[in-house]
Coordinates of C-alpha atoms in Angstrom, one line a residue:
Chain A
X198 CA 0.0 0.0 0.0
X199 CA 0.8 3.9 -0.8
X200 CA 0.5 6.6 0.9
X201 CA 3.0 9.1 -0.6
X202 CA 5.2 10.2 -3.4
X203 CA 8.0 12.8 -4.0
X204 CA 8.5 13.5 -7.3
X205 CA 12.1 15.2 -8.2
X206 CA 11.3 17.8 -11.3
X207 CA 13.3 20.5 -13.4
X208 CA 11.5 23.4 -14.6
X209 CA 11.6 23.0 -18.1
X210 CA 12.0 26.4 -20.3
X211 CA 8.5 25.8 -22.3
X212 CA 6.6 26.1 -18.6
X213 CA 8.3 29.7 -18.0
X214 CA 6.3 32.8 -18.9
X215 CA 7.0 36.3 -20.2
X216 CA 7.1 37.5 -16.4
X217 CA 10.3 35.1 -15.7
X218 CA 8.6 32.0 -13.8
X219 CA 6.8 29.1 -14.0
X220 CA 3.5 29.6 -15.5
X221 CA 1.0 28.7 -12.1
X222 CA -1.0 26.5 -14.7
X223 CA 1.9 24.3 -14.5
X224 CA 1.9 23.2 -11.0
X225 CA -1.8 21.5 -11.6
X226 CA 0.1 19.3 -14.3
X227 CA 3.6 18.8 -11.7
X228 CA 0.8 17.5 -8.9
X229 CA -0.6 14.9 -11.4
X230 CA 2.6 13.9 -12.8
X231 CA 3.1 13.0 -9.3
X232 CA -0.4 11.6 -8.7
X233 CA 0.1 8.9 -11.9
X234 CA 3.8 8.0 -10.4
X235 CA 2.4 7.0 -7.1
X236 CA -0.2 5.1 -9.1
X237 CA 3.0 3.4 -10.9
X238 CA 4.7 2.7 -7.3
X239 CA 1.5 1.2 -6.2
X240 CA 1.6 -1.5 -9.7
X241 CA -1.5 0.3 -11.2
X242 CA -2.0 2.7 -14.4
X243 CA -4.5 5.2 -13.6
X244 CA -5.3 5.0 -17.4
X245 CA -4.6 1.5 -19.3
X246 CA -5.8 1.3 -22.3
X247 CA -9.1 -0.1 -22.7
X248 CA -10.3 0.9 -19.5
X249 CA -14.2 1.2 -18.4
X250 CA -13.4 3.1 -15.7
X251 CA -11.6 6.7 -15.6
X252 CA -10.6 8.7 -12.5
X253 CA -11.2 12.9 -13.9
X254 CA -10.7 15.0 -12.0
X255 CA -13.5 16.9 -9.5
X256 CA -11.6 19.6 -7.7
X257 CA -8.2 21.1 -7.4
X258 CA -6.3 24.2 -6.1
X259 CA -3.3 25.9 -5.2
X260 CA -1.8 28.3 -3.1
X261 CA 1.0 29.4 -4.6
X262 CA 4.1 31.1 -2.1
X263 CA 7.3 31.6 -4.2
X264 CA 8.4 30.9 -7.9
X265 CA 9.9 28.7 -9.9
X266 CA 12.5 29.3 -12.4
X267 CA 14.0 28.0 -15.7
X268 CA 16.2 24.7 -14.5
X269 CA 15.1 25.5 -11.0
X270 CA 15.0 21.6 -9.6
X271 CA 12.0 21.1 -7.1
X272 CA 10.0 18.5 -5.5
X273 CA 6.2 17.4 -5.8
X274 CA 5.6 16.0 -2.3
X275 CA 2.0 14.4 -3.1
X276 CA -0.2 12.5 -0.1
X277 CA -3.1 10.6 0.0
X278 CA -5.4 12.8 2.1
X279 CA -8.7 11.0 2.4
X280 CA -10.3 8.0 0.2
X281 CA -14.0 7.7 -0.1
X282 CA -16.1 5.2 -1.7
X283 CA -15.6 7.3 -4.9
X284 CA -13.1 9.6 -4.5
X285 CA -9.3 10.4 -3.9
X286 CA -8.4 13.1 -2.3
X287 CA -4.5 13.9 -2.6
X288 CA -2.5 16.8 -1.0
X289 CA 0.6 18.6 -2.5
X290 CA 3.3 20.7 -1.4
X291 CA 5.8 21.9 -4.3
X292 CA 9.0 22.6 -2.4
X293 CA 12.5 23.9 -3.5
X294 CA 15.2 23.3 -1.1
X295 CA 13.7 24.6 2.1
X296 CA 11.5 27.1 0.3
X297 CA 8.3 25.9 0.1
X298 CA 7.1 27.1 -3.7
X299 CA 3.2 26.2 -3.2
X300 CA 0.5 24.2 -1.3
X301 CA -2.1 21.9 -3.5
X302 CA -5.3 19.9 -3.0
X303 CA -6.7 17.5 -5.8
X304 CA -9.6 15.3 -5.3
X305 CA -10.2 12.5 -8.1
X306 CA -13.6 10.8 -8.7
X307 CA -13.9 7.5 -10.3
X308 CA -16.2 7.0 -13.1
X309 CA -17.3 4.5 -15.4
X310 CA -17.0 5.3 -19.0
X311 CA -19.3 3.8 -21.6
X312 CA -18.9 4.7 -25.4
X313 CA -21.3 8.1 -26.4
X314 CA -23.0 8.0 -22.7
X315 CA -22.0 10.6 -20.1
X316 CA -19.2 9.3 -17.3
X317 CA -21.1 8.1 -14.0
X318 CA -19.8 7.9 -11.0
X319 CA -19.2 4.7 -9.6
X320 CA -17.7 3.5 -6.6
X321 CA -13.3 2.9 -6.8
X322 CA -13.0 -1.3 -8.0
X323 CA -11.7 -3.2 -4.6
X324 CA -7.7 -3.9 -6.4
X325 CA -7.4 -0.4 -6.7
X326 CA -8.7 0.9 -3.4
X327 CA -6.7 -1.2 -1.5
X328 CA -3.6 -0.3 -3.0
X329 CA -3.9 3.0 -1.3
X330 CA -3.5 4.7 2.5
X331 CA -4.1 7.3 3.6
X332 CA -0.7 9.0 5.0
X333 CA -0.9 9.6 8.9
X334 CA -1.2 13.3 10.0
Chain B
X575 CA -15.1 50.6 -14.8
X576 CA -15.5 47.3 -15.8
X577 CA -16.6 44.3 -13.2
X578 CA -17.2 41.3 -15.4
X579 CA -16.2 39.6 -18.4
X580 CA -17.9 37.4 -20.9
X581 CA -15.2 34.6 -22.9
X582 CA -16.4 33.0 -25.6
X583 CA -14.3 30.4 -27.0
X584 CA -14.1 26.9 -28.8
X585 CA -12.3 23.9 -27.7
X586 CA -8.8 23.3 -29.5
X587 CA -7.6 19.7 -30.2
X588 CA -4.4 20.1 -28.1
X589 CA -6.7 20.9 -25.0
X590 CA -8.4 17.8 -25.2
X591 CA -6.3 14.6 -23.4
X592 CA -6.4 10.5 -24.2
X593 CA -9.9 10.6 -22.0
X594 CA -11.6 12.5 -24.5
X595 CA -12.0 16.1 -22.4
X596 CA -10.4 19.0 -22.1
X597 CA -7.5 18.4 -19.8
X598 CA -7.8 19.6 -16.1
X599 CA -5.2 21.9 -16.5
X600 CA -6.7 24.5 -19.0
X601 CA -10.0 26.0 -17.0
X602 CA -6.8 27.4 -15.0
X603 CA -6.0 28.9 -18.7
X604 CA -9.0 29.7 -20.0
X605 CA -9.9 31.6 -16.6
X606 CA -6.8 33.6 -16.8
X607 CA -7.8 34.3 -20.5
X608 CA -10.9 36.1 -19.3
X609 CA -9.1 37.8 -16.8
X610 CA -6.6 39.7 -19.4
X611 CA -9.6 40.3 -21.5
X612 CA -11.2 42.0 -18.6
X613 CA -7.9 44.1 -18.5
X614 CA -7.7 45.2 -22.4
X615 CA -11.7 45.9 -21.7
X616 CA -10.9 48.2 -19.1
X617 CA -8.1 49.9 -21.3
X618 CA -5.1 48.3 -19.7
X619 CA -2.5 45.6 -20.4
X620 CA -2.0 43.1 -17.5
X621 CA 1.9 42.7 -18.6
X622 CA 2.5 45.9 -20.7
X623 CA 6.5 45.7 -21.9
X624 CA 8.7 47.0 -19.2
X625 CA 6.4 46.9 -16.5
X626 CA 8.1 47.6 -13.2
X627 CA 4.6 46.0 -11.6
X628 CA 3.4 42.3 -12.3
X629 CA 0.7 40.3 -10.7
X630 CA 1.3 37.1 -10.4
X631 CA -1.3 34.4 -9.1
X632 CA -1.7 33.5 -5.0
X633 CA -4.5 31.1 -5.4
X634 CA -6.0 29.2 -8.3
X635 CA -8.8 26.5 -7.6
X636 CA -11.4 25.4 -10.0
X637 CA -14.4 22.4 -9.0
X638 CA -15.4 20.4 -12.5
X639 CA -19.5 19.2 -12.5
X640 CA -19.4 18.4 -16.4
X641 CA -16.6 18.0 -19.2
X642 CA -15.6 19.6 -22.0
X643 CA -14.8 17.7 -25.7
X644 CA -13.1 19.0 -29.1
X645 CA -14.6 22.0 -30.6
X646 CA -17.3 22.3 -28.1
X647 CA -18.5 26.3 -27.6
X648 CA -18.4 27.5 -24.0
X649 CA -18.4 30.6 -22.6
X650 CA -16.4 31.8 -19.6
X651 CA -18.2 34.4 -17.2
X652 CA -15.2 36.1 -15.0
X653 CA -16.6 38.2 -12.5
X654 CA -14.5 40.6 -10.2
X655 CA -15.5 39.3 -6.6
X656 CA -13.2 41.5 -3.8
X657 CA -10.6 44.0 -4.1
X658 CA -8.0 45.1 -1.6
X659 CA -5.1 47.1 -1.7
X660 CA -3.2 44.6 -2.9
X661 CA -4.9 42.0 -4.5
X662 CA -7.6 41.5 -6.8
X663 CA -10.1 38.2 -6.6
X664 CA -11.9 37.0 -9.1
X665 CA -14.7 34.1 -10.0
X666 CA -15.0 32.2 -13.1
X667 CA -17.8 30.0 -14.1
X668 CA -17.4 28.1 -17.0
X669 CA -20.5 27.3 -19.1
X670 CA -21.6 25.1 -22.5
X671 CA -25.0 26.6 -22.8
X672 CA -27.4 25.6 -20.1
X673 CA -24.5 23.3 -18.5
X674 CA -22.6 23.9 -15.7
X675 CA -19.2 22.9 -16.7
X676 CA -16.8 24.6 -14.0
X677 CA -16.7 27.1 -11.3
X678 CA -13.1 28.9 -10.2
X679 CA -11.4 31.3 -8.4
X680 CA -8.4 33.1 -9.1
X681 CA -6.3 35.4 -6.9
X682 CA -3.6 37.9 -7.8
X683 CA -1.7 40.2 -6.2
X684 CA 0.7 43.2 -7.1
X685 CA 4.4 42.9 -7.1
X686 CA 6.8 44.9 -7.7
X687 CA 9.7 43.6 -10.2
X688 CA 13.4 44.6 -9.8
X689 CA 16.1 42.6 -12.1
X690 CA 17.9 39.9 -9.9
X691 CA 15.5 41.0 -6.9
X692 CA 12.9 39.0 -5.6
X693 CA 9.2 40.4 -6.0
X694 CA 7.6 42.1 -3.5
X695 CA 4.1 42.9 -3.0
X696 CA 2.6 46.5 -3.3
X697 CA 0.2 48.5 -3.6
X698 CA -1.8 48.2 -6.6
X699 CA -1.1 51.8 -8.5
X700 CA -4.7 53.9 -8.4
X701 CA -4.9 54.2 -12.0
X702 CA -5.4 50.5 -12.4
X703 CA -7.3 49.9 -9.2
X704 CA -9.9 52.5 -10.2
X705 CA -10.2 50.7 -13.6
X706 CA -11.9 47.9 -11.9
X707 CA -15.2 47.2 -9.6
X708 CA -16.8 44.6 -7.9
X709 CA -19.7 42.6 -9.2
X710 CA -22.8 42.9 -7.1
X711 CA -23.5 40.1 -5.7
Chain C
X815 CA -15.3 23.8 -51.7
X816 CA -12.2 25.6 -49.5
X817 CA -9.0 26.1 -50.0
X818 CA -7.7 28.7 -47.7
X819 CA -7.8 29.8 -44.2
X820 CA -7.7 33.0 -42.4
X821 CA -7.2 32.5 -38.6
X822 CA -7.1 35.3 -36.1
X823 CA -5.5 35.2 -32.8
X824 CA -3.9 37.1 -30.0
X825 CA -1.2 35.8 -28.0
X826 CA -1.9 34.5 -24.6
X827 CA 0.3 34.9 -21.8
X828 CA 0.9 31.1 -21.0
X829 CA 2.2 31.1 -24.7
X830 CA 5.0 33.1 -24.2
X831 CA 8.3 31.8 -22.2
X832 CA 11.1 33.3 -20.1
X833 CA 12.6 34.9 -23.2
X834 CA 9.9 37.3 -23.6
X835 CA 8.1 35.4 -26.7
X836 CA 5.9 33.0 -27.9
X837 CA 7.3 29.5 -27.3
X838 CA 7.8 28.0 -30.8
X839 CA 6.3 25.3 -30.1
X840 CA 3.0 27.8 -30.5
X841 CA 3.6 28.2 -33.7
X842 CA 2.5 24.0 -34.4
X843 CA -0.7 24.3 -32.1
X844 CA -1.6 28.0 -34.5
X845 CA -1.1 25.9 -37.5
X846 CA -3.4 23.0 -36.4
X847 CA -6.1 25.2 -35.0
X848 CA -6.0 27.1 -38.6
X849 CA -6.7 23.6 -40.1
X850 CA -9.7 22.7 -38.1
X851 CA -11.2 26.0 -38.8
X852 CA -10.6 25.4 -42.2
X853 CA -12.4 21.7 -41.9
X854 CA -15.4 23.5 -40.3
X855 CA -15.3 25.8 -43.4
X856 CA -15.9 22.9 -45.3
X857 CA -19.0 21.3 -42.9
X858 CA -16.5 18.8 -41.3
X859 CA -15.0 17.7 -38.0
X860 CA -11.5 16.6 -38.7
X861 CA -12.2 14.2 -34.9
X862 CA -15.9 13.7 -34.4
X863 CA -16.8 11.5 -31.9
X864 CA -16.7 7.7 -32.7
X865 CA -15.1 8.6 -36.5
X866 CA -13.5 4.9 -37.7
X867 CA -10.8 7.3 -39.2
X868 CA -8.2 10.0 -38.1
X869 CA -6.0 12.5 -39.6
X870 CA -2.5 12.1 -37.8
X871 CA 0.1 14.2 -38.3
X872 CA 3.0 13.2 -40.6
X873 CA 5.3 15.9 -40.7
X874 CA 5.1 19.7 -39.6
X875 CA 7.8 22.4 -39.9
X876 CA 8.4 25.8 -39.6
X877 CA 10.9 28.5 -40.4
X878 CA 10.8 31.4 -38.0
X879 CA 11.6 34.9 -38.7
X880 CA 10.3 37.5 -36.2
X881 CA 9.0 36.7 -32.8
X882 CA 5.6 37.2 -31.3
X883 CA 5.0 38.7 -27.7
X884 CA 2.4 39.1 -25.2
X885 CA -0.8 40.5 -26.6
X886 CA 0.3 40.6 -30.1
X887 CA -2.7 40.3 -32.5
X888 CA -1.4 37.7 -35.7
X889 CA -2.8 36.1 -38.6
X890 CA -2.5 32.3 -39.9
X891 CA -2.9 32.0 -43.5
X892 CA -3.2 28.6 -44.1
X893 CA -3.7 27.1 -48.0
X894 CA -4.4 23.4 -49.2
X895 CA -0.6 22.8 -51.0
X896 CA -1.9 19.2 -52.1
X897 CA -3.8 16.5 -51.8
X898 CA -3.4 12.7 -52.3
X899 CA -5.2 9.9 -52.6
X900 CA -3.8 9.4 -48.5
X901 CA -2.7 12.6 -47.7
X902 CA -3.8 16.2 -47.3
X903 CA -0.6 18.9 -47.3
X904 CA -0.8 22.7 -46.4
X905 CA 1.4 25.4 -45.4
X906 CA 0.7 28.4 -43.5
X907 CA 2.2 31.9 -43.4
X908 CA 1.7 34.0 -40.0
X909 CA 2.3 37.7 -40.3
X910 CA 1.8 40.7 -37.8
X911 CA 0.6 43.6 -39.7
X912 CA 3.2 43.7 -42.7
X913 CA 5.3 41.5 -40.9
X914 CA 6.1 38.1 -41.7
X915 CA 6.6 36.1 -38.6
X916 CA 7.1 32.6 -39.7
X917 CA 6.4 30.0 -42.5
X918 CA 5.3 26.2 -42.3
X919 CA 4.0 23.0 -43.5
X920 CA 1.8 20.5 -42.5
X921 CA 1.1 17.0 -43.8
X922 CA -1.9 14.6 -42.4
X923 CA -2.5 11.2 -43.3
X924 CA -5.7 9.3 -43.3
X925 CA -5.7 6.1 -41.1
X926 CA -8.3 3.9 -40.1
X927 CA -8.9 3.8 -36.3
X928 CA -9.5 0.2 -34.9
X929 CA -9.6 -0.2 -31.1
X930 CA -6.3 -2.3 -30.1
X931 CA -4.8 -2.3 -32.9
X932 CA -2.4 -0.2 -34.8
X933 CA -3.6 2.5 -36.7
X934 CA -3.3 2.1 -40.6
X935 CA -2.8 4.1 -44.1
X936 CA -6.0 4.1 -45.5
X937 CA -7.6 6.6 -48.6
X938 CA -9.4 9.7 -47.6
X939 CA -12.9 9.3 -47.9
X940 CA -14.8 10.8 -51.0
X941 CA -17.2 13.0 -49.2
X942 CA -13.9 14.5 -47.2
X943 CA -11.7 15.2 -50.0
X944 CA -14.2 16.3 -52.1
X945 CA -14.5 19.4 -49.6
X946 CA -11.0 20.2 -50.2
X947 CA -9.0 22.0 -53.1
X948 CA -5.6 22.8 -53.9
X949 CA -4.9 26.9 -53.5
X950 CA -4.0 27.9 -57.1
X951 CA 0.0 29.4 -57.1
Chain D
X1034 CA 33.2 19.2 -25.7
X1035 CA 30.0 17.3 -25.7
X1036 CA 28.3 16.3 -29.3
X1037 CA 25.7 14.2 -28.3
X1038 CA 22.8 13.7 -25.1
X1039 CA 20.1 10.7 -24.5
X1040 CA 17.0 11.9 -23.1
X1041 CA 15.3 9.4 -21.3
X1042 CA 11.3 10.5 -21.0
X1043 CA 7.7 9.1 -20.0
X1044 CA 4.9 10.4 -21.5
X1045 CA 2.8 12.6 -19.4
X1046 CA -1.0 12.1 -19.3
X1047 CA -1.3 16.2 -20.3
X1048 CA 1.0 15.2 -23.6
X1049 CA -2.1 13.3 -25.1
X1050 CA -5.2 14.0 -27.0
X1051 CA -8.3 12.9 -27.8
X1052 CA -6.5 10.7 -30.6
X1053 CA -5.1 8.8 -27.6
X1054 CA -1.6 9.6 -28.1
X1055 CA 1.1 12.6 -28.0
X1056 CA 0.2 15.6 -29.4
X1057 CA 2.9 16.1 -32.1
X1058 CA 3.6 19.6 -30.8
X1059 CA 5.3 18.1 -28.0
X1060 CA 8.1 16.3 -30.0
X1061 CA 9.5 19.8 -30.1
X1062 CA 9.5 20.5 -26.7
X1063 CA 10.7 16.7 -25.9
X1064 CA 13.6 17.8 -28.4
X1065 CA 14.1 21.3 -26.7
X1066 CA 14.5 19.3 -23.3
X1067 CA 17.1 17.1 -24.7
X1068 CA 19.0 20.1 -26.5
X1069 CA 18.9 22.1 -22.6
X1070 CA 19.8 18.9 -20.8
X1071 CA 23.0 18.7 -23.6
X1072 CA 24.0 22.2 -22.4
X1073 CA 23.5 21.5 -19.0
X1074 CA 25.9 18.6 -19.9
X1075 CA 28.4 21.0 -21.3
X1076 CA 28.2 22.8 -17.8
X1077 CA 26.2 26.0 -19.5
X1078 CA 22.6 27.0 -18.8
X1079 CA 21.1 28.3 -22.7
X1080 CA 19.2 31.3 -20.6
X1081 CA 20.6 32.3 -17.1
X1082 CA 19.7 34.8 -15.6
X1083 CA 20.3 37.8 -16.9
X1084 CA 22.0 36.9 -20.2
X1085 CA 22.9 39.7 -22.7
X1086 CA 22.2 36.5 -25.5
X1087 CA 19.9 34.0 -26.1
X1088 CA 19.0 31.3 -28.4
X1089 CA 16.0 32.3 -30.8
X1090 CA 14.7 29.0 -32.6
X1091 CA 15.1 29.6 -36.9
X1092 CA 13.8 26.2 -37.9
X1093 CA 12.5 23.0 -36.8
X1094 CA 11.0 19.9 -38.5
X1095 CA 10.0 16.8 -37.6
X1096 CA 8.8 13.6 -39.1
X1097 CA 6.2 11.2 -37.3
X1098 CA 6.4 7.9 -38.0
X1099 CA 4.8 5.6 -35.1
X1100 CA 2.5 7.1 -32.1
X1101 CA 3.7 7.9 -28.5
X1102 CA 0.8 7.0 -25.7
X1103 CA 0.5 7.6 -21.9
X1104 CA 3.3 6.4 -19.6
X1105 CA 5.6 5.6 -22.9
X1106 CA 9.0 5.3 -21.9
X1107 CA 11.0 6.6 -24.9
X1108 CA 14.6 8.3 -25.7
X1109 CA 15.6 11.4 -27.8
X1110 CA 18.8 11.1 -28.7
X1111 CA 19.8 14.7 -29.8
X1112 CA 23.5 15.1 -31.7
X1113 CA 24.7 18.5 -32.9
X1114 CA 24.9 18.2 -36.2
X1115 CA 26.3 21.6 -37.3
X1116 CA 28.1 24.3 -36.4
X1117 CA 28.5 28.4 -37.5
X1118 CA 29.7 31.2 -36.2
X1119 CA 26.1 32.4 -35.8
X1120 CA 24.0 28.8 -35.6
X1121 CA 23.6 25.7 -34.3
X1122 CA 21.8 22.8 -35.5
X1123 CA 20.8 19.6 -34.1
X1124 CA 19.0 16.9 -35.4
X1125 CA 16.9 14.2 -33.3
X1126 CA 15.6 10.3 -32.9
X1127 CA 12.7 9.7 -30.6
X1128 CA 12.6 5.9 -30.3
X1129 CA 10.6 4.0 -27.9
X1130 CA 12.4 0.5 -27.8
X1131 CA 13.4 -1.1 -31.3
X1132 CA 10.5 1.6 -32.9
X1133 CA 11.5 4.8 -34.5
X1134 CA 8.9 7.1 -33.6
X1135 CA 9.9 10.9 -34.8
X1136 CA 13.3 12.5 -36.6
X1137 CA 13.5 15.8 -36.3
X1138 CA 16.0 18.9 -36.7
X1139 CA 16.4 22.0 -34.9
X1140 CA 18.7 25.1 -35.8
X1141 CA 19.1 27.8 -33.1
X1142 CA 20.9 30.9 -33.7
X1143 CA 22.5 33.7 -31.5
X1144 CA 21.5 36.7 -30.9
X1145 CA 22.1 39.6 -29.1
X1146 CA 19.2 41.1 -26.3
X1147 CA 19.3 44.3 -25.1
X1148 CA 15.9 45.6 -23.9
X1149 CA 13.4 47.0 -26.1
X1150 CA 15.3 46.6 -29.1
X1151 CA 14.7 44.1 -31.4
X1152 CA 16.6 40.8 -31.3
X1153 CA 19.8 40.9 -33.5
X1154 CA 21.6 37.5 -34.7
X1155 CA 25.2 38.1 -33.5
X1156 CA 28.3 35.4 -33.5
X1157 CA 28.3 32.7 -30.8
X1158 CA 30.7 33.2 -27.9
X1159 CA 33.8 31.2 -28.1
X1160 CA 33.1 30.1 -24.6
X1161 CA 29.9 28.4 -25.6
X1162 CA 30.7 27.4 -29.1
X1163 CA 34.0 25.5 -27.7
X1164 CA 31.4 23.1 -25.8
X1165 CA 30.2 22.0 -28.5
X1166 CA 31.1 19.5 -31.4
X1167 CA 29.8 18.3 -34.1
X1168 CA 29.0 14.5 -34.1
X1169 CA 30.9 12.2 -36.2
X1170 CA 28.3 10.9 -39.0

């Protein structure tokens, strides 16, 4: 079972913006990078091919503290926060050295996904939920 | 003054992902889209060349009800929710005619920008904060 | 029948990078949204849902001549250069005013979609490439 | 003097489309990541801060010959192919295993930046340029 991953990262030039740093869409992709490795750690793809069910994505934010730079190296520091019936709910906290860079939330809902009919939520298969734990306080 | 913002736009292949939708990642685009049209509708640039002021984002969250697909038409109604000295808040909900696609919040906050100094907040200068009101609620 | 397209645009902030301009890769995503304009010119989707065909890209370039900034309002001329039994060529010219900013090219091929299995060469359909026609030099 | 760099990659979940695989305009940013983390290799940065030059791009092509999907491990193997006093230009090999995916080429020239003038190509600086060698065909 998994309950955490840190992700090492370099800001890569084509995520900087006119104003010098690290566009702030950015960090929404950086906490699911780390989300789908933890998903790896844990033996799982959070999207195989051919799946009927899909995990989109019903909420996320960020605070966001200090910038990133070109080639700045960082860290994703990504917990499992809470796990529902139907949902994930992951916390994040993007960290550079000891300056922490910004403080995310993203909660994931899982769905089943049927060819030209709208996603439905449905309830996280057994092999998957288990996989996960949520990471002590 | 200007207090609100109506974005019209169309889906673009390279904003849809390998589930079929409009990755996660863009609302946080498309909201800051409306926002910079707000700005050229109230006569100003939000990053004119040489700016000694920038506002970069504090907070960014968005809550998804419904997806978007390739080429569908939505519309993006940014509203200005609170101003202070220093910041200005915004809301964004995200629309596909009678659908309730998304509904954000976006935060910014003045800065001032010296080469090879970090940024530090300020006041934002009258002849911008005047521009702008807040929506009645 | 088409032949041409005339996309406008404005450059968005999370377009441009750290050296003050439009990341080039922009310039690809410009080209491609161009051609799906153009394809709903003609009364087509080049990706509606469930199609048992695709167009994927087979070769792109550009040559780049002048940058593009923040806020810059730009044009994307793109033509039909040829057309095949298979394949469907264009190039595209995006200019600023009297400026000429960069020049490309675009090939798409047909294929034929099948779930699991690898996507194959196959001839455009009649009721496609009769939309289409080759921009007269 | 370095000639030559192996990017080792996975595919990101944001890098695909509604095709189900990579968006072709992120093969040039896949080779723009290769071409930094050569420079990094030469011990240079291609924009620190504060750098009177940079590295506009003048041209880049590529050719796409077998689909990239989600959590793809694949390789760009970047090797200078040749060197001016005023250019650089690389060409690339994404491969994913025993399959060629993509061959590309990139040419990068020097210019001169001094702020709010245009950009103006100027000669590399020997310091750079004596980094770098051409790879042996």
């Amino acid at each position: 079972m998994v309950s955490e991953y840190r992700l090492r990262r370099r800001v890569q030039f084509y995520e900087t913006d006119t104003a010098g740093i690290v566009h702030f869409s950015w960090f929404y992709r950086y906490m699911e990078e780390a989300e789908h490795a933890l998903w790896r750690e844990a033996g799982l793809s959070i999207a195989p091919a051919g799946a009927e069910i899909g995990f989109p994505r019903v909420a996320a934010s960020f605070d966001f503290h200090s910038p990133l730079r070109f080639e700045d190296e960082f860290e994703v520091r990504l917990t499992v926060a809470e796990i529902t019936a139907k949902t994930i709910r992951y916390t994040a906290n993007v960290i550079r050295g000891d300056t922490n860079i910004a403080t995310g939330s993203l909660t994931v809902a899982c769905v089943s996904k049927i060819a030209g009919e709208p996603m439905r939520s449905t309830e996280i298969p057994a092999d998957i939920a288990t996989r996960f734990e949520v990471t002590p306080a």
